[in-house]
């Protein structure tokens, strides 16, 4: 494997859990249907995030995409599975009904910064970039997790488990 060192932890970084989600094939859905799907989905997401607001450090959307930073692996995993289940029932392709939402989660150190455009806190760093790379390779209708996420979930004895799917290009 790729070996890195020496191990250093920046004092302004914190270990967080990062979720990215989007609607696969969004640009191929007719505009009216796509707008309706996104509006319904984000209304559900907003309500769920309000319910678990103490667990959420940062959240943002753009188009059909969702980005949420959680304090813990357990909170992120529970949210990701609830989002997946909701989407399986309510966010299928308008013509085929096939699942559309793909969700990726990862845990690692990130740096909180003030976003001058939104006036809100957001997180930056290599681990956020890594998390963003998981969602596009996720099978629609599923949640894919990184190895660090799965390891922390196992250590914390979360109420969910992660199954190994192998190396996904």
PDB file of N, CA, C and O in Angstrom, residues 38-100:
ATOM      1  N   UNK A  38     -36.088  16.672  -6.890  1.00  0.00           N
ATOM      2  CA  UNK A  38     -35.126  17.355  -6.024  1.00  0.00           C
ATOM      3  C   UNK A  38     -35.850  18.138  -4.930  1.00  0.00           C
ATOM      4  O   UNK A  38     -35.439  18.112  -3.761  1.00  0.00           O
ATOM      5  N   UNK A  39     -36.927  18.812  -5.271  1.00  0.00           N
ATOM      6  CA  UNK A  39     -37.669  19.593  -4.285  1.00  0.00           C
ATOM      7  C   UNK A  39     -38.199  18.702  -3.170  1.00  0.00           C
ATOM      8  O   UNK A  39     -38.038  19.011  -1.984  1.00  0.00           O
ATOM      9  N   UNK A  40     -38.800  17.575  -3.529  1.00  0.00           N
ATOM     10  CA  UNK A  40     -39.320  16.649  -2.517  1.00  0.00           C
ATOM     11  C   UNK A  40     -38.189  16.058  -1.674  1.00  0.00           C
ATOM     12  O   UNK A  40     -38.287  15.962  -0.456  1.00  0.00           O
ATOM     13  N   UNK A  41     -37.113  15.643  -2.332  1.00  0.00           N
ATOM     14  CA  UNK A  41     -35.998  15.032  -1.618  1.00  0.00           C
ATOM     15  C   UNK A  41     -35.376  16.015  -0.626  1.00  0.00           C
ATOM     16  O   UNK A  41     -35.151  15.678   0.541  1.00  0.00           O
ATOM     17  N   UNK A  42     -35.094  17.229  -1.064  1.00  0.00           N
ATOM     18  CA  UNK A  42     -34.429  18.194  -0.187  1.00  0.00           C
ATOM     19  C   UNK A  42     -35.335  18.652   0.952  1.00  0.00           C
ATOM     20  O   UNK A  42     -34.846  18.984   2.035  1.00  0.00           O
ATOM     21  N   UNK A  43     -36.662  18.652   0.749  1.00  0.00           N
ATOM     22  CA  UNK A  43     -37.578  18.967   1.852  1.00  0.00           C
ATOM     23  C   UNK A  43     -37.467  17.891   2.927  1.00  0.00           C
ATOM     24  O   UNK A  43     -37.411  18.197   4.133  1.00  0.00           O
ATOM     25  N   UNK A  44     -37.396  16.625   2.506  1.00  0.00           N
ATOM     26  CA  UNK A  44     -37.230  15.525   3.457  1.00  0.00           C
ATOM     27  C   UNK A  44     -35.882  15.643   4.172  1.00  0.00           C
ATOM     28  O   UNK A  44     -35.806  15.495   5.393  1.00  0.00           O
ATOM     29  N   UNK A  45     -34.826  15.905   3.410  1.00  0.00           N
ATOM     30  CA  UNK A  45     -33.474  16.034   3.982  1.00  0.00           C
ATOM     31  C   UNK A  45     -33.453  17.163   5.002  1.00  0.00           C
ATOM     32  O   UNK A  45     -32.915  16.999   6.106  1.00  0.00           O
ATOM     33  N   UNK A  46     -34.033  18.310   4.671  1.00  0.00           N
ATOM     34  CA  UNK A  46     -34.032  19.459   5.582  1.00  0.00           C
ATOM     35  C   UNK A  46     -34.722  19.102   6.898  1.00  0.00           C
ATOM     36  O   UNK A  46     -34.215  19.439   7.981  1.00  0.00           O
ATOM     37  N   UNK A  47     -35.838  18.409   6.826  1.00  0.00           N
ATOM     38  CA  UNK A  47     -36.553  18.020   8.040  1.00  0.00           C
ATOM     39  C   UNK A  47     -35.719  17.049   8.871  1.00  0.00           C
ATOM     40  O   UNK A  47     -35.609  17.193  10.083  1.00  0.00           O
ATOM     41  N   UNK A  48     -35.113  16.056   8.236  1.00  0.00           N
ATOM     42  CA  UNK A  48     -34.275  15.090   8.962  1.00  0.00           C
ATOM     43  C   UNK A  48     -33.064  15.772   9.601  1.00  0.00           C
ATOM     44  O   UNK A  48     -32.683  15.447  10.718  1.00  0.00           O
ATOM     45  N   UNK A  49     -32.438  16.702   8.876  1.00  0.00           N
ATOM     46  CA  UNK A  49     -31.279  17.404   9.437  1.00  0.00           C
ATOM     47  C   UNK A  49     -31.685  18.287  10.612  1.00  0.00           C
ATOM     48  O   UNK A  49     -30.926  18.443  11.569  1.00  0.00           O
ATOM     49  N   UNK A  50     -32.884  18.858  10.569  1.00  0.00           N
ATOM     50  CA  UNK A  50     -33.375  19.631  11.721  1.00  0.00           C
ATOM     51  C   UNK A  50     -33.524  18.724  12.940  1.00  0.00           C
ATOM     52  O   UNK A  50     -33.215  19.110  14.061  1.00  0.00           O
ATOM     53  N   UNK A  51     -33.996  17.505  12.701  1.00  0.00           N
ATOM     54  CA  UNK A  51     -34.202  16.558  13.802  1.00  0.00           C
ATOM     55  C   UNK A  51     -32.888  16.125  14.445  1.00  0.00           C
ATOM     56  O   UNK A  51     -32.869  15.792  15.631  1.00  0.00           O
ATOM     57  N   UNK A  52     -31.826  16.088  13.670  1.00  0.00           N
ATOM     58  CA  UNK A  52     -30.531  15.649  14.224  1.00  0.00           C
ATOM     59  C   UNK A  52     -29.500  16.775  14.179  1.00  0.00           C
ATOM     60  O   UNK A  52     -28.310  16.528  14.031  1.00  0.00           O
ATOM     61  N   UNK A  53     -29.937  18.003  14.347  1.00  0.00           N
ATOM     62  CA  UNK A  53     -29.065  19.169  14.177  1.00  0.00           C
ATOM     63  C   UNK A  53     -27.845  19.169  15.094  1.00  0.00           C
ATOM     64  O   UNK A  53     -26.808  19.703  14.751  1.00  0.00           O
ATOM     65  N   UNK A  54     -27.931  18.549  16.255  1.00  0.00           N
ATOM     66  CA  UNK A  54     -26.767  18.506  17.152  1.00  0.00           C
ATOM     67  C   UNK A  54     -25.659  17.611  16.605  1.00  0.00           C
ATOM     68  O   UNK A  54     -24.508  17.725  17.001  1.00  0.00           O
ATOM     69  N   UNK A  55     -26.025  16.718  15.698  1.00  0.00           N
ATOM     70  CA  UNK A  55     -25.056  15.787  15.112  1.00  0.00           C
ATOM     71  C   UNK A  55     -24.383  16.359  13.869  1.00  0.00           C
ATOM     72  O   UNK A  55     -23.372  15.844  13.414  1.00  0.00           O
ATOM     73  N   UNK A  56     -24.949  17.444  13.319  1.00  0.00           N
ATOM     74  CA  UNK A  56     -24.501  18.004  12.039  1.00  0.00           C
ATOM     75  C   UNK A  56     -23.597  19.207  12.277  1.00  0.00           C
ATOM     76  O   UNK A  56     -23.960  20.141  12.988  1.00  0.00           O
ATOM     77  N   UNK A  57     -22.433  19.180  11.651  1.00  0.00           N
ATOM     78  CA  UNK A  57     -21.494  20.298  11.745  1.00  0.00           C
ATOM     79  C   UNK A  57     -21.659  21.273  10.588  1.00  0.00           C
ATOM     80  O   UNK A  57     -21.420  22.466  10.728  1.00  0.00           O
ATOM     81  N   UNK A  58     -22.048  20.753   9.423  1.00  0.00           N
ATOM     82  CA  UNK A  58     -22.149  21.580   8.223  1.00  0.00           C
ATOM     83  C   UNK A  58     -23.023  20.851   7.208  1.00  0.00           C
ATOM     84  O   UNK A  58     -23.014  19.621   7.149  1.00  0.00           O
ATOM     85  N   UNK A  59     -23.769  21.622   6.413  1.00  0.00           N
ATOM     86  CA  UNK A  59     -24.554  21.023   5.332  1.00  0.00           C
ATOM     87  C   UNK A  59     -24.675  22.007   4.185  1.00  0.00           C
ATOM     88  O   UNK A  59     -24.655  23.221   4.389  1.00  0.00           O
ATOM     89  N   UNK A  60     -24.784  21.441   2.990  1.00  0.00           N
ATOM     90  CA  UNK A  60     -24.898  22.280   1.797  1.00  0.00           C
ATOM     91  C   UNK A  60     -25.527  21.456   0.673  1.00  0.00           C
ATOM     92  O   UNK A  60     -25.443  20.230   0.681  1.00  0.00           O
ATOM     93  N   UNK A  61     -26.136  22.128  -0.251  1.00  0.00           N
ATOM     94  CA  UNK A  61     -26.674  21.485  -1.451  1.00  0.00           C
ATOM     95  C   UNK A  61     -26.301  22.326  -2.655  1.00  0.00           C
ATOM     96  O   UNK A  61     -25.992  23.519  -2.533  1.00  0.00           O
ATOM     97  N   UNK A  62     -26.318  21.716  -3.812  1.00  0.00           N
ATOM     98  CA  UNK A  62     -26.206  22.427  -5.075  1.00  0.00           C
ATOM     99  C   UNK A  62     -26.822  21.508  -6.120  1.00  0.00           C
ATOM    100  O   UNK A  62     -26.460  20.333  -6.214  1.00  0.00           O
ATOM    101  N   UNK A  63     -27.817  22.030  -6.825  1.00  0.00           N
ATOM    102  CA  UNK A  63     -28.527  21.189  -7.788  1.00  0.00           C
ATOM    103  C   UNK A  63     -29.107  19.974  -7.093  1.00  0.00           C
ATOM    104  O   UNK A  63     -29.851  20.094  -6.127  1.00  0.00           O
ATOM    105  N   UNK A  64     -28.726  18.805  -7.568  1.00  0.00           N
ATOM    106  CA  UNK A  64     -29.221  17.550  -6.991  1.00  0.00           C
ATOM    107  C   UNK A  64     -28.279  16.968  -5.954  1.00  0.00           C
ATOM    108  O   UNK A  64     -28.516  15.879  -5.441  1.00  0.00           O
ATOM    109  N   UNK A  65     -27.215  17.672  -5.626  1.00  0.00           N
ATOM    110  CA  UNK A  65     -26.182  17.139  -4.740  1.00  0.00           C
ATOM    111  C   UNK A  65     -26.382  17.589  -3.295  1.00  0.00           C
ATOM    112  O   UNK A  65     -26.882  18.678  -3.027  1.00  0.00           O
ATOM    113  N   UNK A  66     -25.934  16.724  -2.384  1.00  0.00           N
ATOM    114  CA  UNK A  66     -26.023  16.984  -0.958  1.00  0.00           C
ATOM    115  C   UNK A  66     -24.662  16.711  -0.334  1.00  0.00           C
ATOM    116  O   UNK A  66     -24.007  15.724  -0.671  1.00  0.00           O
ATOM    117  N   UNK A  67     -24.248  17.579   0.578  1.00  0.00           N
ATOM    118  CA  UNK A  67     -22.984  17.435   1.300  1.00  0.00           C
ATOM    119  C   UNK A  67     -23.253  17.746   2.762  1.00  0.00           C
ATOM    120  O   UNK A  67     -23.718  18.840   3.093  1.00  0.00           O
ATOM    121  N   UNK A  68     -23.006  16.769   3.638  1.00  0.00           N
ATOM    122  CA  UNK A  68     -23.237  16.966   5.065  1.00  0.00           C
ATOM    123  C   UNK A  68     -22.017  16.463   5.830  1.00  0.00           C
ATOM    124  O   UNK A  68     -21.476  15.397   5.520  1.00  0.00           O
ATOM    125  N   UNK A  69     -21.592  17.228   6.832  1.00  0.00           N
ATOM    126  CA  UNK A  69     -20.497  16.827   7.703  1.00  0.00           C
ATOM    127  C   UNK A  69     -21.098  16.567   9.090  1.00  0.00           C
ATOM    128  O   UNK A  69     -21.785  17.427   9.642  1.00  0.00           O
ATOM    129  N   UNK A  70     -20.833  15.367   9.600  1.00  0.00           N
ATOM    130  CA  UNK A  70     -21.362  14.939  10.888  1.00  0.00           C
ATOM    131  C   UNK A  70     -20.253  14.853  11.926  1.00  0.00           C
ATOM    132  O   UNK A  70     -19.093  14.629  11.589  1.00  0.00           O
ATOM    133  N   UNK A  71     -20.642  14.953  13.188  1.00  0.00           N
ATOM    134  CA  UNK A  71     -19.692  14.799  14.286  1.00  0.00           C
ATOM    135  C   UNK A  71     -19.218  13.363  14.423  1.00  0.00           C
ATOM    136  O   UNK A  71     -18.087  13.120  14.820  1.00  0.00           O
ATOM    137  N   UNK A  72     -20.100  12.399  14.123  1.00  0.00           N
ATOM    138  CA  UNK A  72     -19.747  11.007  14.395  1.00  0.00           C
ATOM    139  C   UNK A  72     -20.107  10.079  13.243  1.00  0.00           C
ATOM    140  O   UNK A  72     -20.990  10.367  12.443  1.00  0.00           O
ATOM    141  N   UNK A  73     -19.427   8.951  13.219  1.00  0.00           N
ATOM    142  CA  UNK A  73     -19.699   7.894  12.247  1.00  0.00           C
ATOM    143  C   UNK A  73     -21.108   7.341  12.470  1.00  0.00           C
ATOM    144  O   UNK A  73     -21.849   7.098  11.514  1.00  0.00           O
ATOM    145  N   UNK A  74     -21.489   7.157  13.722  1.00  0.00           N
ATOM    146  CA  UNK A  74     -22.817   6.599  14.025  1.00  0.00           C
ATOM    147  C   UNK A  74     -23.923   7.489  13.476  1.00  0.00           C
ATOM    148  O   UNK A  74     -24.867   7.000  12.835  1.00  0.00           O
ATOM    149  N   UNK A  75     -23.830   8.790  13.707  1.00  0.00           N
ATOM    150  CA  UNK A  75     -24.863   9.712  13.223  1.00  0.00           C
ATOM    151  C   UNK A  75     -24.907   9.748  11.698  1.00  0.00           C
ATOM    152  O   UNK A  75     -25.983   9.743  11.103  1.00  0.00           O
ATOM    153  N   UNK A  76     -23.749   9.786  11.075  1.00  0.00           N
ATOM    154  CA  UNK A  76     -23.697   9.814   9.611  1.00  0.00           C
ATOM    155  C   UNK A  76     -24.244   8.522   9.023  1.00  0.00           C
ATOM    156  O   UNK A  76     -24.993   8.548   8.038  1.00  0.00           O
ATOM    157  N   UNK A  77     -23.886   7.398   9.609  1.00  0.00           N
ATOM    158  CA  UNK A  77     -24.366   6.113   9.103  1.00  0.00           C
ATOM    159  C   UNK A  77     -25.869   5.980   9.223  1.00  0.00           C
ATOM    160  O   UNK A  77     -26.548   5.537   8.283  1.00  0.00           O
ATOM    161  N   UNK A  78     -26.427   6.361  10.367  1.00  0.00           N
ATOM    162  CA  UNK A  78     -27.885   6.296  10.549  1.00  0.00           C
ATOM    163  C   UNK A  78     -28.592   7.212   9.550  1.00  0.00           C
ATOM    164  O   UNK A  78     -29.600   6.827   8.951  1.00  0.00           O
ATOM    165  N   UNK A  79     -28.053   8.421   9.367  1.00  0.00           N
ATOM    166  CA  UNK A  79     -28.660   9.344   8.414  1.00  0.00           C
ATOM    167  C   UNK A  79     -28.568   8.795   6.988  1.00  0.00           C
ATOM    168  O   UNK A  79     -29.535   8.835   6.237  1.00  0.00           O
ATOM    169  N   UNK A  80     -27.398   8.274   6.618  1.00  0.00           N
ATOM    170  CA  UNK A  80     -27.200   7.740   5.262  1.00  0.00           C
ATOM    171  C   UNK A  80     -28.180   6.601   4.976  1.00  0.00           C
ATOM    172  O   UNK A  80     -28.757   6.536   3.883  1.00  0.00           O
ATOM    173  N   UNK A  81     -28.374   5.723   5.936  1.00  0.00           N
ATOM    174  CA  UNK A  81     -29.300   4.605   5.724  1.00  0.00           C
ATOM    175  C   UNK A  81     -30.748   5.079   5.659  1.00  0.00           C
ATOM    176  O   UNK A  81     -31.537   4.579   4.840  1.00  0.00           O
ATOM    177  N   UNK A  82     -31.112   6.046   6.485  1.00  0.00           N
ATOM    178  CA  UNK A  82     -32.468   6.603   6.421  1.00  0.00           C
ATOM    179  C   UNK A  82     -32.694   7.305   5.078  1.00  0.00           C
ATOM    180  O   UNK A  82     -33.758   7.165   4.463  1.00  0.00           O
ATOM    181  N   UNK A  83     -31.689   8.036   4.617  1.00  0.00           N
ATOM    182  CA  UNK A  83     -31.769   8.706   3.316  1.00  0.00           C
ATOM    183  C   UNK A  83     -31.902   7.680   2.201  1.00  0.00           C
ATOM    184  O   UNK A  83     -32.731   7.822   1.298  1.00  0.00           O
ATOM    185  N   UNK A  84     -31.092   6.630   2.267  1.00  0.00           N
ATOM    186  CA  UNK A  84     -31.174   5.566   1.262  1.00  0.00           C
ATOM    187  C   UNK A  84     -32.566   4.946   1.233  1.00  0.00           C
ATOM    188  O   UNK A  84     -33.173   4.786   0.173  1.00  0.00           O
ATOM    189  N   UNK A  85     -33.094   4.613   2.409  1.00  0.00           N
ATOM    190  CA  UNK A  85     -34.413   3.981   2.469  1.00  0.00           C
ATOM    191  C   UNK A  85     -35.504   4.916   1.956  1.00  0.00           C
ATOM    192  O   UNK A  85     -36.397   4.492   1.215  1.00  0.00           O
ATOM    193  N   UNK A  86     -35.427   6.179   2.342  1.00  0.00           N
ATOM    194  CA  UNK A  86     -36.405   7.161   1.847  1.00  0.00           C
ATOM    195  C   UNK A  86     -36.325   7.267   0.329  1.00  0.00           C
ATOM    196  O   UNK A  86     -37.345   7.260  -0.365  1.00  0.00           O
ATOM    197  N   UNK A  87     -35.112   7.359  -0.186  1.00  0.00           N
ATOM    198  CA  UNK A  87     -34.929   7.513  -1.631  1.00  0.00           C
ATOM    199  C   UNK A  87     -35.396   6.276  -2.389  1.00  0.00           C
ATOM    200  O   UNK A  87     -35.972   6.395  -3.483  1.00  0.00           O
ATOM    201  N   UNK A  88     -35.178   5.092  -1.839  1.00  0.00           N
ATOM    202  CA  UNK A  88     -35.641   3.867  -2.500  1.00  0.00           C
ATOM    203  C   UNK A  88     -37.154   3.879  -2.671  1.00  0.00           C
ATOM    204  O   UNK A  88     -37.678   3.384  -3.664  1.00  0.00           O
ATOM    205  N   UNK A  89     -37.851   4.453  -1.697  1.00  0.00           N
ATOM    206  CA  UNK A  89     -39.312   4.510  -1.760  1.00  0.00           C
ATOM    207  C   UNK A  89     -39.829   5.684  -2.588  1.00  0.00           C
ATOM    208  O   UNK A  89     -40.860   5.565  -3.237  1.00  0.00           O
ATOM    209  N   UNK A  90     -39.113   6.810  -2.539  1.00  0.00           N
ATOM    210  CA  UNK A  90     -39.686   8.055  -3.073  1.00  0.00           C
ATOM    211  C   UNK A  90     -38.888   8.740  -4.171  1.00  0.00           C
ATOM    212  O   UNK A  90     -39.338   9.745  -4.704  1.00  0.00           O
ATOM    213  N   UNK A  91     -37.693   8.256  -4.504  1.00  0.00           N
ATOM    214  CA  UNK A  91     -36.867   8.954  -5.486  1.00  0.00           C
ATOM    215  C   UNK A  91     -36.407   7.972  -6.558  1.00  0.00           C
ATOM    216  O   UNK A  91     -35.224   7.794  -6.793  1.00  0.00           O
ATOM    217  N   UNK A  92     -37.356   7.367  -7.214  1.00  0.00           N
ATOM    218  CA  UNK A  92     -37.020   6.494  -8.327  1.00  0.00           C
ATOM    219  C   UNK A  92     -37.056   7.266  -9.630  1.00  0.00           C
ATOM    220  O   UNK A  92     -37.605   8.368  -9.708  1.00  0.00           O
ATOM    221  N   UNK A  93     -36.471   6.684 -10.663  1.00  0.00           N
ATOM    222  CA  UNK A  93     -36.492   7.309 -11.988  1.00  0.00           C
ATOM    223  C   UNK A  93     -37.943   7.493 -12.416  1.00  0.00           C
ATOM    224  O   UNK A  93     -38.753   6.579 -12.278  1.00  0.00           O
ATOM    225  N   UNK A  94     -38.317   8.672 -12.933  1.00  0.00           N
ATOM    226  CA  UNK A  94     -39.711   8.942 -13.286  1.00  0.00           C
ATOM    227  C   UNK A  94     -40.348   7.907 -14.230  1.00  0.00           C
ATOM    228  O   UNK A  94     -41.531   7.636 -14.123  1.00  0.00           O
ATOM    229  N   UNK A  95     -39.559   7.322 -15.119  1.00  0.00           N
ATOM    230  CA  UNK A  95     -40.164   6.369 -16.059  1.00  0.00           C
ATOM    231  C   UNK A  95     -39.957   4.919 -15.650  1.00  0.00           C
ATOM    232  O   UNK A  95     -40.845   4.084 -15.809  1.00  0.00           O
ATOM    233  N   UNK A  96     -38.797   4.576 -15.067  1.00  0.00           N
ATOM    234  CA  UNK A  96     -38.515   3.174 -14.749  1.00  0.00           C
ATOM    235  C   UNK A  96     -38.710   2.826 -13.279  1.00  0.00           C
ATOM    236  O   UNK A  96     -38.858   1.655 -12.936  1.00  0.00           O
ATOM    237  N   UNK A  97     -38.685   3.824 -12.403  1.00  0.00           N
ATOM    238  CA  UNK A  97     -38.780   3.564 -10.974  1.00  0.00           C
ATOM    239  C   UNK A  97     -37.487   3.068 -10.352  1.00  0.00           C
ATOM    240  O   UNK A  97     -37.410   2.841  -9.150  1.00  0.00           O
ATOM    241  N   UNK A  98     -36.433   2.897 -11.168  1.00  0.00           N
ATOM    242  CA  UNK A  98     -35.136   2.425 -10.655  1.00  0.00           C
ATOM    243  C   UNK A  98     -34.575   3.425  -9.637  1.00  0.00           C
ATOM    244  O   UNK A  98     -34.757   4.630  -9.781  1.00  0.00           O
ATOM    245  N   UNK A  99     -33.875   2.917  -8.601  1.00  0.00           N
ATOM    246  CA  UNK A  99     -33.283   3.824  -7.616  1.00  0.00           C
ATOM    247  C   UNK A  99     -32.307   4.797  -8.273  1.00  0.00           C
ATOM    248  O   UNK A  99     -31.594   4.424  -9.201  1.00  0.00           O
ATOM    249  N   UNK A 100     -32.303   6.008  -7.775  1.00  0.00           N
ATOM    250  CA  UNK A 100     -31.447   7.037  -8.365  1.00  0.00           C
ATOM    251  C   UNK A 100     -30.381   7.571  -7.418  1.00  0.00           C
ATOM    252  O   UNK A 100     -29.327   7.988  -7.854  1.00  0.00           O
TER     253      UNK A 100
END
